[in-house]
GROMACS .gro file of C-alpha atoms in nm:
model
  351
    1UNK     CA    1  -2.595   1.245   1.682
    2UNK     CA    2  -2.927   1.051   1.595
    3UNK     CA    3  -3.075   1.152   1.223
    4UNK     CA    4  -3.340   1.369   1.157
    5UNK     CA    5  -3.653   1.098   1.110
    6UNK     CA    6  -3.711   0.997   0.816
    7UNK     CA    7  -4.162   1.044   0.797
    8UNK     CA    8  -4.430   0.938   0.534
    9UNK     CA    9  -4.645   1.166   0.403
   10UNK     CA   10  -5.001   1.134   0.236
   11UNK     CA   11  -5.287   1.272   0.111
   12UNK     CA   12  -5.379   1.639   0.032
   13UNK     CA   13  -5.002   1.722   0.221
   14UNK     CA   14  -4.821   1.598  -0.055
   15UNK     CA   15  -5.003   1.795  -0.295
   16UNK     CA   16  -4.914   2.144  -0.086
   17UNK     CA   17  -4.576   2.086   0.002
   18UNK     CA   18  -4.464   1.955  -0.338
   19UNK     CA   19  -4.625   2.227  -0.512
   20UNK     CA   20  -4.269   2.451  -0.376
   21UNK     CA   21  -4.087   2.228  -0.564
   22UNK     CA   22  -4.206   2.205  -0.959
   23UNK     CA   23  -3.879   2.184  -1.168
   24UNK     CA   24  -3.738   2.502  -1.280
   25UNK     CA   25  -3.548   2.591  -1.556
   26UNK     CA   26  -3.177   2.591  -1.512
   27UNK     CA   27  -3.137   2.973  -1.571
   28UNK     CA   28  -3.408   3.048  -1.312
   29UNK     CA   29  -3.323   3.223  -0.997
   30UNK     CA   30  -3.664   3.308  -0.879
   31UNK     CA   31  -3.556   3.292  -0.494
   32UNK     CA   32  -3.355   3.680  -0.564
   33UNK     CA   33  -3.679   3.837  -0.655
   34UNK     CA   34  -3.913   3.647  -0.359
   35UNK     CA   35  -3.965   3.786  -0.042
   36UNK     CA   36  -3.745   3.622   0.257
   37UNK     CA   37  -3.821   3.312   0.179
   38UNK     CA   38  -3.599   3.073   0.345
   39UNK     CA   39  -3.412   3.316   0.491
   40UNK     CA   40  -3.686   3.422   0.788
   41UNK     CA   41  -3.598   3.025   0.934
   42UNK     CA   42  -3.288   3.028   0.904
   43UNK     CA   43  -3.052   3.331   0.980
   44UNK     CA   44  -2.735   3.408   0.794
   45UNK     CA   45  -2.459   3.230   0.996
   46UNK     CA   46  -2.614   2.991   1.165
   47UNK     CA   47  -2.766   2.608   1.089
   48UNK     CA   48  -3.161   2.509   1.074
   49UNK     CA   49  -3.312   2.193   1.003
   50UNK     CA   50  -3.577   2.196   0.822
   51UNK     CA   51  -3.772   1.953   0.613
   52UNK     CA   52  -3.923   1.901   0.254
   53UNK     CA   53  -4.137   1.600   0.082
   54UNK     CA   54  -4.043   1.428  -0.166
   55UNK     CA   55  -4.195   1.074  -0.332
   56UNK     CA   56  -4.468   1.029  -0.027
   57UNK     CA   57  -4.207   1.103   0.199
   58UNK     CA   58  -4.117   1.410   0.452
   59UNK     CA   59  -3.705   1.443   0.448
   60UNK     CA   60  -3.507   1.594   0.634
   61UNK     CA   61  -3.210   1.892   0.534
   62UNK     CA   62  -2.995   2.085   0.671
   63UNK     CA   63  -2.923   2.464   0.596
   64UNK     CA   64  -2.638   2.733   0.697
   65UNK     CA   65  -2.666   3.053   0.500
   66UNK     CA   66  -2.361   3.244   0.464
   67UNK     CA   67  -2.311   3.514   0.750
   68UNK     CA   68  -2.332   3.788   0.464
   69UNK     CA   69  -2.604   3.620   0.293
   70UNK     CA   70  -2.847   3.941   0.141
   71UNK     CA   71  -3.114   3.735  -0.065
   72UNK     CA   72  -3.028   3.966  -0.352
   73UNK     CA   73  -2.700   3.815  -0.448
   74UNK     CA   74  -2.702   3.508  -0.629
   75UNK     CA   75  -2.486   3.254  -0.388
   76UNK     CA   76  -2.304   2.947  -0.538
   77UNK     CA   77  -2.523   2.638  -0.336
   78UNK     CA   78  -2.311   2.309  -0.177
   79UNK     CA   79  -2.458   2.012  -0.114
   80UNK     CA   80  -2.262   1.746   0.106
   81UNK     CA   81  -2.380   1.396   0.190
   82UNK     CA   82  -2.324   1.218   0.464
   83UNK     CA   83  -2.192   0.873   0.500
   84UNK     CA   84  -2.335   0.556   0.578
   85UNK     CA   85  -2.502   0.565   0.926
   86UNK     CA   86  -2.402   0.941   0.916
   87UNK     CA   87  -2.634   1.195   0.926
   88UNK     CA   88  -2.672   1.637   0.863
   89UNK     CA   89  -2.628   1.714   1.170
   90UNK     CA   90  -2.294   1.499   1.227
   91UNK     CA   91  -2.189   1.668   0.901
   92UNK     CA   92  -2.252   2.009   0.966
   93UNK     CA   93  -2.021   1.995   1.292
   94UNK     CA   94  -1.744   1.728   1.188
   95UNK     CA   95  -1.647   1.903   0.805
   96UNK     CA   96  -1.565   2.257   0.908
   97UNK     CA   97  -1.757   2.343   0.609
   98UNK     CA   98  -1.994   2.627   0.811
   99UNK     CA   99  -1.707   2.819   0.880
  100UNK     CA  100  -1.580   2.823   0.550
  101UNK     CA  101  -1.920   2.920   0.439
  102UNK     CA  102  -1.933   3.219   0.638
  103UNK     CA  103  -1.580   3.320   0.506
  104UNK     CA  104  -1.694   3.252   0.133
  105UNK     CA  105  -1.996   3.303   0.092
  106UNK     CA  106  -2.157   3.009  -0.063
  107UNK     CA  107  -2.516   2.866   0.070
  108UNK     CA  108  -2.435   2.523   0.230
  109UNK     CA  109  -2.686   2.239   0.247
  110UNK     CA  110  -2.623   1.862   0.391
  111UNK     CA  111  -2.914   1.620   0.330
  112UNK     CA  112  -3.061   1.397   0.496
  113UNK     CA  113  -3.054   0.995   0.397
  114UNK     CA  114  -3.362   0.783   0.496
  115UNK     CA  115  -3.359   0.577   0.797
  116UNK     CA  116  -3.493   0.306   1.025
  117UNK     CA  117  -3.349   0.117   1.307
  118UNK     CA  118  -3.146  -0.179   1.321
  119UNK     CA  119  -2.850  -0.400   1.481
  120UNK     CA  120  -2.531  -0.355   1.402
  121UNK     CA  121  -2.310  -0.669   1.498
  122UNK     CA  122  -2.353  -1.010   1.551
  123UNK     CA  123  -2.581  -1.139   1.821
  124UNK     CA  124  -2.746  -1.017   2.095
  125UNK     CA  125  -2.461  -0.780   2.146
  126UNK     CA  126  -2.506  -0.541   1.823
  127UNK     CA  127  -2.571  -0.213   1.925
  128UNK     CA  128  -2.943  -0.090   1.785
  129UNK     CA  129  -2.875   0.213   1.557
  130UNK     CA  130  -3.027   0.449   1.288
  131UNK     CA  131  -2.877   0.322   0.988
  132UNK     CA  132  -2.878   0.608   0.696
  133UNK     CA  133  -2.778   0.556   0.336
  134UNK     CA  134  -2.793   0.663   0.016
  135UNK     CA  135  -2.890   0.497  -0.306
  136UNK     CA  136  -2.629   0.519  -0.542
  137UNK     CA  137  -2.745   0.228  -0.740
  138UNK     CA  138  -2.471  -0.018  -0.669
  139UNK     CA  139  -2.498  -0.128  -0.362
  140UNK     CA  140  -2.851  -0.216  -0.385
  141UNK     CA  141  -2.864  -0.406  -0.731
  142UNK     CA  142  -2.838  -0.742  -0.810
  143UNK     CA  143  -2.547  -0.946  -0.806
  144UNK     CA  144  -2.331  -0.981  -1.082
  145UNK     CA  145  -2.186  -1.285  -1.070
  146UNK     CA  146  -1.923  -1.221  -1.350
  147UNK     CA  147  -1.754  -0.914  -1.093
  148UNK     CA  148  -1.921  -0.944  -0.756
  149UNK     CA  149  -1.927  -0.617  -0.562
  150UNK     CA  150  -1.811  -0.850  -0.219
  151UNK     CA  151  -1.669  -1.183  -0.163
  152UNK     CA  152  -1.909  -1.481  -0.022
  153UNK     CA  153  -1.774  -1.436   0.328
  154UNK     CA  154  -1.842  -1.024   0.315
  155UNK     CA  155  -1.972  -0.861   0.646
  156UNK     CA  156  -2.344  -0.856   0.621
  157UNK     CA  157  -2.520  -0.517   0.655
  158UNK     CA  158  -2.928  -0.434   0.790
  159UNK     CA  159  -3.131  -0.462   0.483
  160UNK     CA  160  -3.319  -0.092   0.443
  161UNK     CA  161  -3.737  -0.236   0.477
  162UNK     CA  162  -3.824  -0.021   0.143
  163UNK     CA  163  -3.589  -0.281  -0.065
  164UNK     CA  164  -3.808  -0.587   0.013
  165UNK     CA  165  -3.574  -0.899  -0.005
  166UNK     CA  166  -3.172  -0.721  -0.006
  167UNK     CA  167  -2.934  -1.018  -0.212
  168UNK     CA  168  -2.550  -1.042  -0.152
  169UNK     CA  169  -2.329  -0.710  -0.132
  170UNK     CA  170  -2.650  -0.520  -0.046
  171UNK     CA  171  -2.714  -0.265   0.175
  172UNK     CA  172  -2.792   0.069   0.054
  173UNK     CA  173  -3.136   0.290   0.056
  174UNK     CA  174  -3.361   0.165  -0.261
  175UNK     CA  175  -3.579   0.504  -0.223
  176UNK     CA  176  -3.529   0.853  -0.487
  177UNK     CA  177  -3.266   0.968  -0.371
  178UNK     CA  178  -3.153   1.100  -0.695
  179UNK     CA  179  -3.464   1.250  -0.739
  180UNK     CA  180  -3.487   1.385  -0.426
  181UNK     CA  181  -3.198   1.595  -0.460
  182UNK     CA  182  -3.269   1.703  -0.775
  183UNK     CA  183  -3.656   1.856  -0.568
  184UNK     CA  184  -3.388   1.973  -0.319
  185UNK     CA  185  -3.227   2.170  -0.545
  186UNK     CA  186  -3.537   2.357  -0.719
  187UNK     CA  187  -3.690   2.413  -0.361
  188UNK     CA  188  -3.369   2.576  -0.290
  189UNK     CA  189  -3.372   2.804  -0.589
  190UNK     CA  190  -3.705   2.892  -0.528
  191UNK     CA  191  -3.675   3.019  -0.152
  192UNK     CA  192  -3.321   3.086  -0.165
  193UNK     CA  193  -3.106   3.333  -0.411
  194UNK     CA  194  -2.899   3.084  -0.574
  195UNK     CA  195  -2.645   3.125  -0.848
  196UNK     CA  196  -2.781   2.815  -1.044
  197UNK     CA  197  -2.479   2.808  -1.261
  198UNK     CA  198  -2.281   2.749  -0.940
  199UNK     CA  199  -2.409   2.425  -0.796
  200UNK     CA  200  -2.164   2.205  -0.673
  201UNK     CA  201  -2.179   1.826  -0.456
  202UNK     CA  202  -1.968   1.639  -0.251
  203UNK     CA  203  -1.988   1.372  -0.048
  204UNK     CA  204  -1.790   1.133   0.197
  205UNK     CA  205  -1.800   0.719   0.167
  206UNK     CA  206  -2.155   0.604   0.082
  207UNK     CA  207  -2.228   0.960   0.021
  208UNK     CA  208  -1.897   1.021  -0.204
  209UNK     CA  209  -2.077   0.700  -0.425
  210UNK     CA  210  -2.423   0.909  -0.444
  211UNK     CA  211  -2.255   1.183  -0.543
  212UNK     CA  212  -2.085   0.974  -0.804
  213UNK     CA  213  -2.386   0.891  -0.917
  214UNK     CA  214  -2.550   1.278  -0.870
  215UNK     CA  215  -2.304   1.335  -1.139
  216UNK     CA  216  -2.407   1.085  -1.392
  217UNK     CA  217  -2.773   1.153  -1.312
  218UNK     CA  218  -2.773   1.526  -1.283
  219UNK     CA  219  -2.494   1.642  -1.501
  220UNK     CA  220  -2.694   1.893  -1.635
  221UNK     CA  221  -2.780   2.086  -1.288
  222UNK     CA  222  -2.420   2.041  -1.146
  223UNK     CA  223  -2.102   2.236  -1.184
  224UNK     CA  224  -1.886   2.001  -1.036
  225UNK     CA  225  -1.933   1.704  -0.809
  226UNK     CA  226  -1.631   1.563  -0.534
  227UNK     CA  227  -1.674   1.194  -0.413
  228UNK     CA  228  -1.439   1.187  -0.139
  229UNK     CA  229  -1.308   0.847   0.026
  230UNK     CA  230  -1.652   0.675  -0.164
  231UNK     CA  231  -1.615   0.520  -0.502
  232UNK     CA  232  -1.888   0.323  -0.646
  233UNK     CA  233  -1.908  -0.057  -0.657
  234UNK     CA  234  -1.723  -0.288  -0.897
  235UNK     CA  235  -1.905  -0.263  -1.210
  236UNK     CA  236  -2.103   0.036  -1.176
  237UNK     CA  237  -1.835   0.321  -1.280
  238UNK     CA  238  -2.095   0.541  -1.473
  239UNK     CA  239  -1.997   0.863  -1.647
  240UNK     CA  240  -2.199   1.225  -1.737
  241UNK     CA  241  -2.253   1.294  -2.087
  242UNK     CA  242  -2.058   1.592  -2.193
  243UNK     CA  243  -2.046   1.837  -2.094
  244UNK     CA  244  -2.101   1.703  -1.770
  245UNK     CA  245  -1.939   1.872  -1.446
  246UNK     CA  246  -1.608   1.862  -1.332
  247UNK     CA  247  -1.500   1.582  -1.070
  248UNK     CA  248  -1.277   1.593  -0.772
  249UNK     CA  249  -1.206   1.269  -0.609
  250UNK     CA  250  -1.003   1.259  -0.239
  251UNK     CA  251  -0.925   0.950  -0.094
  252UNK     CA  252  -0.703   0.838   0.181
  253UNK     CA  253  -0.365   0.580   0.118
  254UNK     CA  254  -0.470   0.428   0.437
  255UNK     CA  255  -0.824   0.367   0.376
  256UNK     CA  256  -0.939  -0.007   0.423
  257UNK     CA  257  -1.313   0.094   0.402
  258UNK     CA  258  -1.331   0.276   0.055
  259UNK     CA  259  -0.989   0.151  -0.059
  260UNK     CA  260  -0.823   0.392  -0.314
  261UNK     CA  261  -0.667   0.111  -0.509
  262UNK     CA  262  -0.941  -0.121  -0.610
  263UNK     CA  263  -0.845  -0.349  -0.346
  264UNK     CA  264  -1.114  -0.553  -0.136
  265UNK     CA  265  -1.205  -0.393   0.181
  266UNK     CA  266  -1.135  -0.488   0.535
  267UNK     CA  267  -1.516  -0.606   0.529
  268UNK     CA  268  -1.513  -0.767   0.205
  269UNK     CA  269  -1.637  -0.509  -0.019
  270UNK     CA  270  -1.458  -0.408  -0.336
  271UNK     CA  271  -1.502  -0.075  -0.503
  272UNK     CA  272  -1.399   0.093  -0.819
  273UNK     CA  273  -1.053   0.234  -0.815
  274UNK     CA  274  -0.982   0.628  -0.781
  275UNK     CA  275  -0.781   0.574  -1.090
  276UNK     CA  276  -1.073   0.411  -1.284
  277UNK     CA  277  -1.319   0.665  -1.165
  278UNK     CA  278  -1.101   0.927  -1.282
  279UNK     CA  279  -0.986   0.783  -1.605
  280UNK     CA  280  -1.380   0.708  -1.694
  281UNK     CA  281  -1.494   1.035  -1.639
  282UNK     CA  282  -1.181   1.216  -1.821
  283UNK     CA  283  -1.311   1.001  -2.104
  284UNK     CA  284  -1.636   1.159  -2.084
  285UNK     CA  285  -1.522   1.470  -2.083
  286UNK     CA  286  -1.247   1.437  -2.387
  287UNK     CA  287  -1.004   1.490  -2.152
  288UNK     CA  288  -0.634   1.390  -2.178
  289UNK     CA  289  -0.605   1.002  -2.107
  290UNK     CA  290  -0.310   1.054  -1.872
  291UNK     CA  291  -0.254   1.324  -1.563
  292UNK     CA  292  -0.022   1.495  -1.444
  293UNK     CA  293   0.085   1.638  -1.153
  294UNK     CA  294  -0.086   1.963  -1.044
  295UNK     CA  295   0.008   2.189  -0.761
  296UNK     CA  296  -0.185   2.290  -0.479
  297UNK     CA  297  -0.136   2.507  -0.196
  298UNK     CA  298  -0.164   2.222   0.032
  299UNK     CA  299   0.054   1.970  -0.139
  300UNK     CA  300   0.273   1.789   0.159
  301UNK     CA  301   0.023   1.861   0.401
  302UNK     CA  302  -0.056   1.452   0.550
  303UNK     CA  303   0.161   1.379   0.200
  304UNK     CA  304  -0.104   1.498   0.024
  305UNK     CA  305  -0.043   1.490  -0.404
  306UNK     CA  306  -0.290   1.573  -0.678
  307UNK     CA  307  -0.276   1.497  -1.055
  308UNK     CA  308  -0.513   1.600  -1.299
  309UNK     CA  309  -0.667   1.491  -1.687
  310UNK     CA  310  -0.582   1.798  -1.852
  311UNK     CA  311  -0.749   1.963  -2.170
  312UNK     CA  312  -1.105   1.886  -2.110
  313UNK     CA  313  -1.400   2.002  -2.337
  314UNK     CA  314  -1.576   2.327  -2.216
  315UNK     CA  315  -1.285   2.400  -1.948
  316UNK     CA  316  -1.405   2.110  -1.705
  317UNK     CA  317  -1.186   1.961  -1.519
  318UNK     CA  318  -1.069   1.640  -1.350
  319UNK     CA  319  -0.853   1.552  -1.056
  320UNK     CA  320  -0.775   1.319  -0.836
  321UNK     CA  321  -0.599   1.394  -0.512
  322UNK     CA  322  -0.477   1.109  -0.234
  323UNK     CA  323  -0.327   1.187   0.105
  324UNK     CA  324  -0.209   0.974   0.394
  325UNK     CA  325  -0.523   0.904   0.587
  326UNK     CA  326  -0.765   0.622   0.659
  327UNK     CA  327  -1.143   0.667   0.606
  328UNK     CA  328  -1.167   0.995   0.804
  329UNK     CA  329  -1.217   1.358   0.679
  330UNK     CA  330  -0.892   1.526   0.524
  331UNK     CA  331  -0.723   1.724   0.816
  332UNK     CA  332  -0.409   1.834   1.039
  333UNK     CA  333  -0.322   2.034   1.333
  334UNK     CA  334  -0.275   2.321   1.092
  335UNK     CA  335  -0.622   2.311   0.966
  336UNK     CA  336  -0.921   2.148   0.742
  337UNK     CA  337  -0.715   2.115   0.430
  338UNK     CA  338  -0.945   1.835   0.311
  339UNK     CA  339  -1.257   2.147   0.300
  340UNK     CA  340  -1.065   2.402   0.179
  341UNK     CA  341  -0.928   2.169  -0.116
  342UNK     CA  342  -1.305   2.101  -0.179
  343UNK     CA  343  -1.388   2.501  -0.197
  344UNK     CA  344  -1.073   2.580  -0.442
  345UNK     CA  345  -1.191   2.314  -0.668
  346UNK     CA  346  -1.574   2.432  -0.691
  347UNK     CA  347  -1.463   2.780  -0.662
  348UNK     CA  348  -1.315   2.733  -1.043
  349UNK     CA  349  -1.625   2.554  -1.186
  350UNK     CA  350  -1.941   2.692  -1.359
  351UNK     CA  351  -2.182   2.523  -1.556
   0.00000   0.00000   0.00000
């Protein structure tokens, strides 16, 4: 499914769209008191795309209100980013996450990364794609030469135009899109009747890293953030400030794309370990230096295990859970375990 373009905006149209989206304060929930708002585009249980500007630029988002959504209840609000070449759309249909927002009740958004067109593959035979990404920081900075993020013989990736000249182990978006999210989120608020103390993030490979990085960057707007099969780069394993949110991390004991063990990838990338994102943010968050094994109600299911930091400041938490799957969303012939593991996990957290 292509990705909802990615378009420039200028002059007196920046000033009117951007004039939705002037920060709030955290306890705000102006969108319960508005009139429909959002809510007259897009219809409780169903998806809309729709589109907001942010740093000269028009971007793209996806939204699917709850099927019980009243605009006078505040709803917890999910964010989930796409992958790497991934885009809302794709999202909204391959997590199962609409249906479990109709069940639960929580307003569900996927953004949309940046994009522009480019091989992928050697030679006259790549395939010409819409390449999306997300700037989590690593993966377009400059080497370090003391812990390289790839080896020398690492797959090359497009270089995104807005970074200029990309170096080795880049290939990310260099655009806001921290700060983009963070307009997404008081737009939302605005036109929507969010529970503000109830925002949560996850996201899947490149989009698991941004997330990562949400949480350092936001950790004041977020309840809990869940980088799933997407750890960031060697050397980059930031932390929130307490009291930040809580983190869930998912990966896969098969995955050769976002290994969960540190390892270098099949294309000669090399990302933080789930243990070392874990164990950095537990730190953060005073948390116990070693887990322990937790129980969920899907332990077994694809071998799936979790283990948790306990005793964290302010009743965060942080867990780590790793199942027997390569880079592909958590899930069996007896369901979406991988989403409802995700909704259990925000479904405890508050700000």
């Amino acid at each position: 499914m292509p990705a909802m373009p990615t378009r420039r905006l200028t002059g007196v149209a920046i000033v009117a769209f951007l004039a939705v989206v002037a920060p709030l304060a955290a306890a705000d929930s102006p969108g319960c008191s508005s009139a429909a708002g959002l809510a007259s585009a897009a219809p409780p249980g169903t998806s809309v795309d729709l589109e907001l500007a942010h740093d000269g630029l028009i971007r793209g988002y996806r939204l699917h209100l709850p099927a019980r959504y009243d605009g006078a209840s505040p709803a917890p609000l999910w964010l989930h980013v796409h992958g790497y070449t991934g885009s809302a759309r794709h999202s909204d249909g391959w997590t199962g996450l609409s249906e479990l927002s109709d069940r639960e009740g929580f307003v569900l958004v996927f953004p949309q990364g940046t994009s522009f067109e480019a091989s992928l593959g050697d030679g006259a035979g790549g395939r010409r794609a819409a390449i999306t990404s997300w700037n989590d920081l690593a993966c377009s900075a400059p080497l370090q030469p003391e812990a390289p993020a790839c080896r020398e013989d690492a797959d090359p990736y497009p270089c995104p135009p807005e970074c200029g000249t990309c170096g080795p182990c880049n290939w990310c978006s260099c655009h806001d899109d921290v700060g983009y999210v963070a307009a997404l989120i008081d737009h939302l608020a605005a036109e929507l009747c969010i529970d503000t103390d109830r925002v949560f993030a996850s996201g899947y490979s490149n989009g698991g890293m941004f997330v990562h990085r949400l949480g350092c960057a936001l950790g004041d707007r977020l309840a809990a953030v869940a980088p799933m099969h997407g750890y960031l780069a060697r050397g980059f394993n930031c932390a929130a400030e307490a009291p930040g949110p809580s983190m869930l991390l998912i990966g896969g004991t098969a995955d050769r794309t976002v290994p969960i063990d540190g390892s270098f990838a099949s294309d000669g990338y090399v990302y933080t370990s789930q243990h070392g994102v874990a164990a950095r943010w537990a730190e953060s968050q005073s948390c116990s230096a070693e887990p322990t094994a937790v129980e969920t109600p899907w332990d077994g299911r694809r071998e799936l295990s979790c283990v948790e930091h306990l005793g964290c400041a302010g009743g965060r938490a942080v867990r780590s859970c790793s199942w027997n799957g390569a880079h592909v969303w958590p899930r069996d012939d007896a369901g979406n375990f991988g989403g409802e593991l995700l909704w259990r996990f925000f479904s405890e957290a508050e700000r």
